[in-house]
Short mmCIF file of C-alpha atoms in Angstrom, two decimals:
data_model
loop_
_atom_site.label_atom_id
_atom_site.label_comp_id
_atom_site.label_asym_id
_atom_site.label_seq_id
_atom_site.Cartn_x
_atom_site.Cartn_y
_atom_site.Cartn_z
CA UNK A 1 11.30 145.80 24.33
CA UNK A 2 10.08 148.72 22.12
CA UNK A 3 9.85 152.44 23.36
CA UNK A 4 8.72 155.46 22.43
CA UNK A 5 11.91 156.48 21.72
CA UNK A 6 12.11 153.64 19.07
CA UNK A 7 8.33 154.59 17.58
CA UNK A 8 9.86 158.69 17.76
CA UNK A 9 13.29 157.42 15.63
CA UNK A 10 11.33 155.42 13.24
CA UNK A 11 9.03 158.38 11.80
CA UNK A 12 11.34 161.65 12.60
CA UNK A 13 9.06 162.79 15.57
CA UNK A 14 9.32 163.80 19.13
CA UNK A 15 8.68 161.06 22.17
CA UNK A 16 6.43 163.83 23.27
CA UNK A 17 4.08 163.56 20.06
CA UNK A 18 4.39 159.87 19.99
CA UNK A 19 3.28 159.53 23.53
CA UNK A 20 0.05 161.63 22.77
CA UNK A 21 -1.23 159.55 20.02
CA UNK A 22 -0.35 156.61 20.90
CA UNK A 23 -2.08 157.16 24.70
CA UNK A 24 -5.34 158.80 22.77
CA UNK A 25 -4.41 162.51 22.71
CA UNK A 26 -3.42 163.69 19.41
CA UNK A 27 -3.84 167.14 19.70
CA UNK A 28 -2.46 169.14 17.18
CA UNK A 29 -0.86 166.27 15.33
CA UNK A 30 -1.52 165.58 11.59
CA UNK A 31 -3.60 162.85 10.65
CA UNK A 32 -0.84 162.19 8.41
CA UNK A 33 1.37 161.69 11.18
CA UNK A 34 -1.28 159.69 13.53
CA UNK A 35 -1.35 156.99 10.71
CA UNK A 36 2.65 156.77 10.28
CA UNK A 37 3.32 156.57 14.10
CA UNK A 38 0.53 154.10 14.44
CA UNK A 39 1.64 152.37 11.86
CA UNK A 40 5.63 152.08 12.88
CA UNK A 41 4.14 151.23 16.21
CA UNK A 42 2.35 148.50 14.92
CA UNK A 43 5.31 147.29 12.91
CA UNK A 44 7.86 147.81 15.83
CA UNK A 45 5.84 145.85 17.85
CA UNK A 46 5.14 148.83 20.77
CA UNK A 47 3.18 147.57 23.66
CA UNK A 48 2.02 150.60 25.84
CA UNK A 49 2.87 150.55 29.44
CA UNK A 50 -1.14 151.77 30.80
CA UNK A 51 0.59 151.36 34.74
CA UNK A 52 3.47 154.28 33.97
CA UNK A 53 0.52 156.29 31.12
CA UNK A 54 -2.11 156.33 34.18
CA UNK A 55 0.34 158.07 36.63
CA UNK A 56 2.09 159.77 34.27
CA UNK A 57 -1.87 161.61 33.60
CA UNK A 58 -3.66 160.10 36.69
CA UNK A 59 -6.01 158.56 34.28
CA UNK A 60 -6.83 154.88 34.78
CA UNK A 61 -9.80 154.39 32.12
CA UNK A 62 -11.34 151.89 34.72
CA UNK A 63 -14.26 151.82 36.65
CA UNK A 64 -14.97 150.25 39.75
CA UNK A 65 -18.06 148.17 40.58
CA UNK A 66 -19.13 147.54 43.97
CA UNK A 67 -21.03 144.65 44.37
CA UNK A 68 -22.34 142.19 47.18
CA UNK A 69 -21.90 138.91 45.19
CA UNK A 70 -21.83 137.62 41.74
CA UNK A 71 -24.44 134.48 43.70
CA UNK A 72 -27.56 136.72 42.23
CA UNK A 73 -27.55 136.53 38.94
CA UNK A 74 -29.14 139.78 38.66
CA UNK A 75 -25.50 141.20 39.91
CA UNK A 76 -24.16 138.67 37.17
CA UNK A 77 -26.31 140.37 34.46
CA UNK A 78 -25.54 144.24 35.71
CA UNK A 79 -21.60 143.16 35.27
CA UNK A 80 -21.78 142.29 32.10
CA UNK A 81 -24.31 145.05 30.66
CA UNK A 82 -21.80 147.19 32.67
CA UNK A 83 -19.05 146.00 30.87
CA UNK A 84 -20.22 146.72 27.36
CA UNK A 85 -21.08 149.98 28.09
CA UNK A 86 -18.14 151.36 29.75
CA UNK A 87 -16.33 149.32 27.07
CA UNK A 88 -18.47 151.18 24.51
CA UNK A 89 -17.22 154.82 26.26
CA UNK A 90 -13.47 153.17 26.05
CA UNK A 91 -12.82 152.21 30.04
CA UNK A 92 -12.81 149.17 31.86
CA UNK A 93 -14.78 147.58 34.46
CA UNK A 94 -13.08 146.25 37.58
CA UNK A 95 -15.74 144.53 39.97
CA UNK A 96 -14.89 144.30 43.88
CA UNK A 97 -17.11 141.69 44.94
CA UNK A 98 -17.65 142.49 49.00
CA UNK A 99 -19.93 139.69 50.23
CA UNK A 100 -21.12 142.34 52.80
CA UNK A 101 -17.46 141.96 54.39
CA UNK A 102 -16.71 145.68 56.16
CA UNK A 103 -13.46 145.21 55.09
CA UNK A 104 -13.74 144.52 51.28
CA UNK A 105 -16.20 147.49 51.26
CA UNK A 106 -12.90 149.78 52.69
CA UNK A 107 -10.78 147.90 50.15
CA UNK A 108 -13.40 148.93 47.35
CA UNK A 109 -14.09 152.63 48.38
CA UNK A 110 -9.95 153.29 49.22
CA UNK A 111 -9.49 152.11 45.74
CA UNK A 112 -11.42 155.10 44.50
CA UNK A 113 -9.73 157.38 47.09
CA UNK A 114 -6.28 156.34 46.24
CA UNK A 115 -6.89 157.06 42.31
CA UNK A 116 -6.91 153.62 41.47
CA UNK A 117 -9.89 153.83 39.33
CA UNK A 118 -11.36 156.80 37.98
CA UNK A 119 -15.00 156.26 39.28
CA UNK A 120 -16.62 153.76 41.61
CA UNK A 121 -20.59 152.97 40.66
CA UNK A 122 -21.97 151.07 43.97
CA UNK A 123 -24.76 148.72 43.78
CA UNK A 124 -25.75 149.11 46.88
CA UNK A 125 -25.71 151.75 49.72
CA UNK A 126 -24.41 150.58 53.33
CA UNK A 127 -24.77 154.39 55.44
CA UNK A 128 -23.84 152.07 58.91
CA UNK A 129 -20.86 150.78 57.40
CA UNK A 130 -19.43 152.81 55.32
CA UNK A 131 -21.00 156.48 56.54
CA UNK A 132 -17.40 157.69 57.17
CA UNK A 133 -15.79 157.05 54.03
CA UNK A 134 -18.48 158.55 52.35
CA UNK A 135 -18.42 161.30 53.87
CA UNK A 136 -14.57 161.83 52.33
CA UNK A 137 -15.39 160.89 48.88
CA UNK A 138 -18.09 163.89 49.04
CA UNK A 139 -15.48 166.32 50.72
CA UNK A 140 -13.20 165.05 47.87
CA UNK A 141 -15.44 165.11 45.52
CA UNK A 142 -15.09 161.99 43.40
CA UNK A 143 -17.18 160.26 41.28
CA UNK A 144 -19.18 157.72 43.63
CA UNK A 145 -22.65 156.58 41.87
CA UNK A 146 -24.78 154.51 43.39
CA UNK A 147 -27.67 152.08 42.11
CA UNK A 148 -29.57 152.21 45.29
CA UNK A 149 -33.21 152.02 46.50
CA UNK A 150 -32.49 154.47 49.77
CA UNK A 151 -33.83 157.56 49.34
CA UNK A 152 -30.86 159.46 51.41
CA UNK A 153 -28.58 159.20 48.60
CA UNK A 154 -30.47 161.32 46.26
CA UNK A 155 -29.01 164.79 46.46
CA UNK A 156 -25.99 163.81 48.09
CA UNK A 157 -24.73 161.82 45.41
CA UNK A 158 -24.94 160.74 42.01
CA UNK A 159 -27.74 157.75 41.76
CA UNK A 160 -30.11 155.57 39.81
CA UNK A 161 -33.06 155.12 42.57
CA UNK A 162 -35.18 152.30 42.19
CA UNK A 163 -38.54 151.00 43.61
CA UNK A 164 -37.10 147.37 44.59
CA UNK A 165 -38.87 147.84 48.16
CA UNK A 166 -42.38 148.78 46.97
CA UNK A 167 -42.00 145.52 45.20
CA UNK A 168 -43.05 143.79 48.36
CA UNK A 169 -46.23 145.33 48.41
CA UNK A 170 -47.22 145.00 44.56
CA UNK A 171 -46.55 141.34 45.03
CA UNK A 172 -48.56 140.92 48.39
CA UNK A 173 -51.34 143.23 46.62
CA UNK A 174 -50.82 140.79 43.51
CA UNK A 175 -50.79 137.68 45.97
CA UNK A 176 -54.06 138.52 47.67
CA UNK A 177 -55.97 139.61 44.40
CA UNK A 178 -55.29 135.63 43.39
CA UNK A 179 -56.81 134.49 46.87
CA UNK A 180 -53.89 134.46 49.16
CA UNK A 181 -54.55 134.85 52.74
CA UNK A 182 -51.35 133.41 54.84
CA UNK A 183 -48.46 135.26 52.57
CA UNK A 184 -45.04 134.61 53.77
CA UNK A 185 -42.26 136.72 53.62
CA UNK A 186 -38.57 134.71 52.49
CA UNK A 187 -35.34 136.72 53.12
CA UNK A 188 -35.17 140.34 52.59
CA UNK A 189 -37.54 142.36 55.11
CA UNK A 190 -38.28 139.01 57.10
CA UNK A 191 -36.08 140.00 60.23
CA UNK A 192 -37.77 143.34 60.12
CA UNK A 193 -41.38 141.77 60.05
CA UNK A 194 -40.09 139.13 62.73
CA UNK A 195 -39.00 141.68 65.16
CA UNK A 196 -41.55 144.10 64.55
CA UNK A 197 -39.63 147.07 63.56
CA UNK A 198 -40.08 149.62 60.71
CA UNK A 199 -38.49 149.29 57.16
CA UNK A 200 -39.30 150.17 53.93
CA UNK A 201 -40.01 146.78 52.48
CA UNK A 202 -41.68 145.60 55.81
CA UNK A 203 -44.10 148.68 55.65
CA UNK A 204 -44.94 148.05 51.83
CA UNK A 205 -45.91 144.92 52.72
CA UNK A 206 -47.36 145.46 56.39
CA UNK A 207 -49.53 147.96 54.04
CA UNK A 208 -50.98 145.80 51.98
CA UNK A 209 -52.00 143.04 54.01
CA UNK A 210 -53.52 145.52 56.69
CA UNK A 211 -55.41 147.27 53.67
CA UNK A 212 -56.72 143.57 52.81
CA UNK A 213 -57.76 143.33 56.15
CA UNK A 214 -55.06 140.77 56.76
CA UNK A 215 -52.53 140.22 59.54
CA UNK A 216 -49.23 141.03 59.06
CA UNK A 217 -46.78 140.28 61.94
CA UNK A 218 -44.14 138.00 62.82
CA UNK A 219 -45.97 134.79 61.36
CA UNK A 220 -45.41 136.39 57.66
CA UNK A 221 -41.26 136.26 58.19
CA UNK A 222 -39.00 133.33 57.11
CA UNK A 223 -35.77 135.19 58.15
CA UNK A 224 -32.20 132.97 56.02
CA UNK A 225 -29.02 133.82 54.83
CA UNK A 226 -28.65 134.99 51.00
CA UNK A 227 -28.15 131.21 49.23
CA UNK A 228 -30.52 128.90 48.08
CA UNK A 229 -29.43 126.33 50.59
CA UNK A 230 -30.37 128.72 53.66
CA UNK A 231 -33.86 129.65 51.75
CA UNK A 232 -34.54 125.89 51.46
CA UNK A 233 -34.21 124.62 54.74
CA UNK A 234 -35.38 128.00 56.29
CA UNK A 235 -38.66 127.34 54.27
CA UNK A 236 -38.94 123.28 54.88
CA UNK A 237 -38.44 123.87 58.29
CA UNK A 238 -41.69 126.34 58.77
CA UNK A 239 -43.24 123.91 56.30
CA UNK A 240 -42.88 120.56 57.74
CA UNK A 241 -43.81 122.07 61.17
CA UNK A 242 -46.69 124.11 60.21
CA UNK A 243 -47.67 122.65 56.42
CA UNK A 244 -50.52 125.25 55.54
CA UNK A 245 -48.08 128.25 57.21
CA UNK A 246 -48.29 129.75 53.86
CA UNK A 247 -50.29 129.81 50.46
CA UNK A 248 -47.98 132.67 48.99
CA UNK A 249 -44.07 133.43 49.44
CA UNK A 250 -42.30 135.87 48.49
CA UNK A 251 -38.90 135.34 47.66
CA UNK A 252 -36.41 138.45 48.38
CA UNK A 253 -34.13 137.23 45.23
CA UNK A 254 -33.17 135.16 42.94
CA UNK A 255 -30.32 133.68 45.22
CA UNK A 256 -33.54 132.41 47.39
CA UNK A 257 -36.18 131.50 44.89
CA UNK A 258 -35.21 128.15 43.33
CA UNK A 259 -34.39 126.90 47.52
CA UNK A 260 -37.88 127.59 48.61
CA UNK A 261 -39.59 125.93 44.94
CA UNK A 262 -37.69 123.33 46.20
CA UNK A 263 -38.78 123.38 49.87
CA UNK A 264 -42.45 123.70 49.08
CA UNK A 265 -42.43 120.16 46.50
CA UNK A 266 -40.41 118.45 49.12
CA UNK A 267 -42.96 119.29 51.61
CA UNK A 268 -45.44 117.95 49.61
CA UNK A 269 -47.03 120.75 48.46
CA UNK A 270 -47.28 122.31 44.24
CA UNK A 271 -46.89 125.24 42.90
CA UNK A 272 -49.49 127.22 42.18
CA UNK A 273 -52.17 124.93 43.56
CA UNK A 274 -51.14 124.73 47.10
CA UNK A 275 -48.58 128.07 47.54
CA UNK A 276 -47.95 130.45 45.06
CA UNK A 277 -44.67 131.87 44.66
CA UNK A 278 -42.92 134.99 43.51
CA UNK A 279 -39.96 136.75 43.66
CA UNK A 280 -38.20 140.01 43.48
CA UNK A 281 -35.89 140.63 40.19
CA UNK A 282 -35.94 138.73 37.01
CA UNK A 283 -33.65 136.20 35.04
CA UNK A 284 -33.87 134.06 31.48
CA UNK A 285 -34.14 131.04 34.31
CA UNK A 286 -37.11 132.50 36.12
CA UNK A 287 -39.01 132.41 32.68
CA UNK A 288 -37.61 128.76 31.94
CA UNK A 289 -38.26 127.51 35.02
CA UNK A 290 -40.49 124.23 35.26
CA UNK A 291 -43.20 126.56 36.45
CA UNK A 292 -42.52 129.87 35.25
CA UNK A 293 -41.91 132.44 38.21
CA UNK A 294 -44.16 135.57 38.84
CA UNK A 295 -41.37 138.79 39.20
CA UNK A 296 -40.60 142.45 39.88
CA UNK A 297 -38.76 143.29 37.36
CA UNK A 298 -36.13 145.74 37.58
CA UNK A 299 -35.45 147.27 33.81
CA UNK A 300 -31.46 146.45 34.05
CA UNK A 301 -30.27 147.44 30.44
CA UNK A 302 -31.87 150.87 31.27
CA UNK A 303 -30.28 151.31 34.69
CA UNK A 304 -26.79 150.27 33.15
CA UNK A 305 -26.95 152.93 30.68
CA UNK A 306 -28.23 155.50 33.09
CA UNK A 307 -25.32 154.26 35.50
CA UNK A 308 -22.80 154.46 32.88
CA UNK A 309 -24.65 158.29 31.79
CA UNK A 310 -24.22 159.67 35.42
CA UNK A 311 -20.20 158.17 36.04
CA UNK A 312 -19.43 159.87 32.15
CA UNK A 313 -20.84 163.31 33.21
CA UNK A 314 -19.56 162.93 36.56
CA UNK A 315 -15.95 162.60 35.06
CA UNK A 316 -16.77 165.35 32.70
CA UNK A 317 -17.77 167.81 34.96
CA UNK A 318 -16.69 167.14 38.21
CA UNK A 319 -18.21 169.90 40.08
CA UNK A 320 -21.88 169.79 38.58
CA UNK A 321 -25.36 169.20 41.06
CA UNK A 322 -25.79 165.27 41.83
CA UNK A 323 -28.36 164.12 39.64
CA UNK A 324 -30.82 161.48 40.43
CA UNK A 325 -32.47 158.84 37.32
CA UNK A 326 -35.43 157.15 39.09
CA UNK A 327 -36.86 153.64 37.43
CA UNK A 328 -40.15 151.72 38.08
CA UNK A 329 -39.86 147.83 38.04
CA UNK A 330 -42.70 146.14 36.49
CA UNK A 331 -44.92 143.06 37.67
CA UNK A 332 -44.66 140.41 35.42
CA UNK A 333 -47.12 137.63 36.30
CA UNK A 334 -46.34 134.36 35.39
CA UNK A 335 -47.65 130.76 36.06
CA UNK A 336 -46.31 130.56 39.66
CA UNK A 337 -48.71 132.39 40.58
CA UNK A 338 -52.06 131.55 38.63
CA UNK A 339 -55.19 130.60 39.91
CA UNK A 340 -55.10 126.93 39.41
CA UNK A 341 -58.13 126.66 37.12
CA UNK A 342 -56.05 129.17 34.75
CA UNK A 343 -52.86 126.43 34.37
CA UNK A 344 -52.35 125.68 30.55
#
């Protein structure tokens, strides 16, 4: 195998000068002498060793990605914008996919406290779970930036805020303005509607049925797990015992959306005619769908590059104020939601 040592014999220089081109530090080296020790490199067939260059400067160039599941495709669609980016800015992206387990959260933060990545940008913010760890990656002071639609984060960390919960009540304001009366709730802030209790989403939405004059209780929540499968038998369930339960859901994701389309045809009932449907977050199949899906649209190249912005300046300069980027999602109304007479 080739060495520096080999690369430093083959053009008259010291291992020391090799090493700092050839790991992306040529300081005070000739661009003469960059190109021949690239070149005799090259020829030599040198293969750097990135495990002994990142402890030798503590340096990964890598980038860790917390995320609850690559199920969503909006996750899907942040890794790979994610990945050009950072790929753009020369480091690499290493997702740790959790699936809300406590213990591959710990395995995802440690990574960051143990060096193993130079920066860990969190797609979601979990204060019950992980409050403690937190709490030493602030002491500590390392680059932790989250994508997160809590507002406790801003100030304390580095974060992209969005308005994913207000979504709730722009689509039950967007619901009733198309004659909805009975709008049900799939996923997401269901348990909190169900059991009465306060939360961000569940107050959007409480809001803007009560401002419609509408109830807005426990009737409105169809509480599932995060898959399609739960969503559609969650949904045909409610339907099959109660068939005009609803005449608008709305879907917490994508990983629920296509399971309750489902539920409501085999129930018998269409879409938009009978229960109008719409969801929160927005893919290529959501616009291809058989019936195109109403969304909240969360602006993801934009929040990528604001993500990638923040964990740049945050490795720059490490002890600079927390900075907060705030985004608006936008309602996109498609044919899930017209009034029937308005179906092309």
């Amino acid at each position: 195998m080739t060495t520096l040592k080999d690369v430093a014999k083959a053009v008259g220089c010291d291992v020391s000068t090799v090493s700092r081109v050839l790991n992306g530090r040529p300081n005070r080296v000739s661009g003469e002498n960059r190109s021949r020790i690239r070149e005799a490199a090259h020829r030599l067939g040198y293969v750097a060793n990135r495990t002994a260059s990142s402890l030798a400067s503590g340096v990964t160039r890598t980038v860790g990605l917390l995320i609850p599941n690559v199920f969503d495709g909006v996750y899907a669609e942040y890794i790979e914008t994610l990945d050009l980016e950072l790929s753009a800015a020369g480091y690499a992206l290493r997702p740790f996919i959790c699936h809300n387990r406590p213990e591959k959260e710990n395995t995802a933060l440690d990574a960051l406290l143990h060096h193993e990545v130079d920066a860990m940008i969190a797609m979601y913010h979990n204060a019950e779970r992980c409050a403690a760890q937190y709490e030493v990656i602030r002491r500590n002071g390392l680059p932790l930036i989250f994508r997160s639609n809590v507002p406790e984060v801003d100030g304390v960390f580095d974060c992209v805020l969005l308005d994913i919960d207000a979504g709730y009540r722009a689509l039950a304001e967007h619901l009733i303005e198309r004659g909805c009366r009975k709008i049900g709730v799939v996923g997401g802030c269901a348990d909190a509607l169900q059991e009465g209790r306060a939360g961000a989403g569940a107050d959007f939405f409480r809001a803007a049925l009560q401002k419609a004059g509408l109830p807005a209780d426990s009737r409105n929540a169809v509480p599932c797990e995060d898959s399609q499968e739960a969503a559609y038998r969650a949904v045909l369930e409610r339907l099959e015992k109660e068939p005009d339960a609803f005449d608008g859901l709305i879907v917490h994701n994508i990983n629920k959306v296509f399971g309750c389309c489902r539920a409501v045809g085999d129930a018998g009932l269409s879409i938009p005619g009978q229960v109008k449907v719409a969801t929160i977050s927005d893919l290529a199949l959501c616009r291809l769908y058989s019936v195109p899906l109403t969304v909240w649209a969360q602006p993801v190249p934009e929040i990528c590059r604001a993500l990638v912005d923040l964990t740049l300046a945050r490795l720059r300069e490490p002890d600079a104020p927390c900075r907060t980027v705030k985004f608006h999602s936008t309602l996109l109304a498609r044919e899930s939601t017209q009034p029937t007479h308005e179906r092309k």
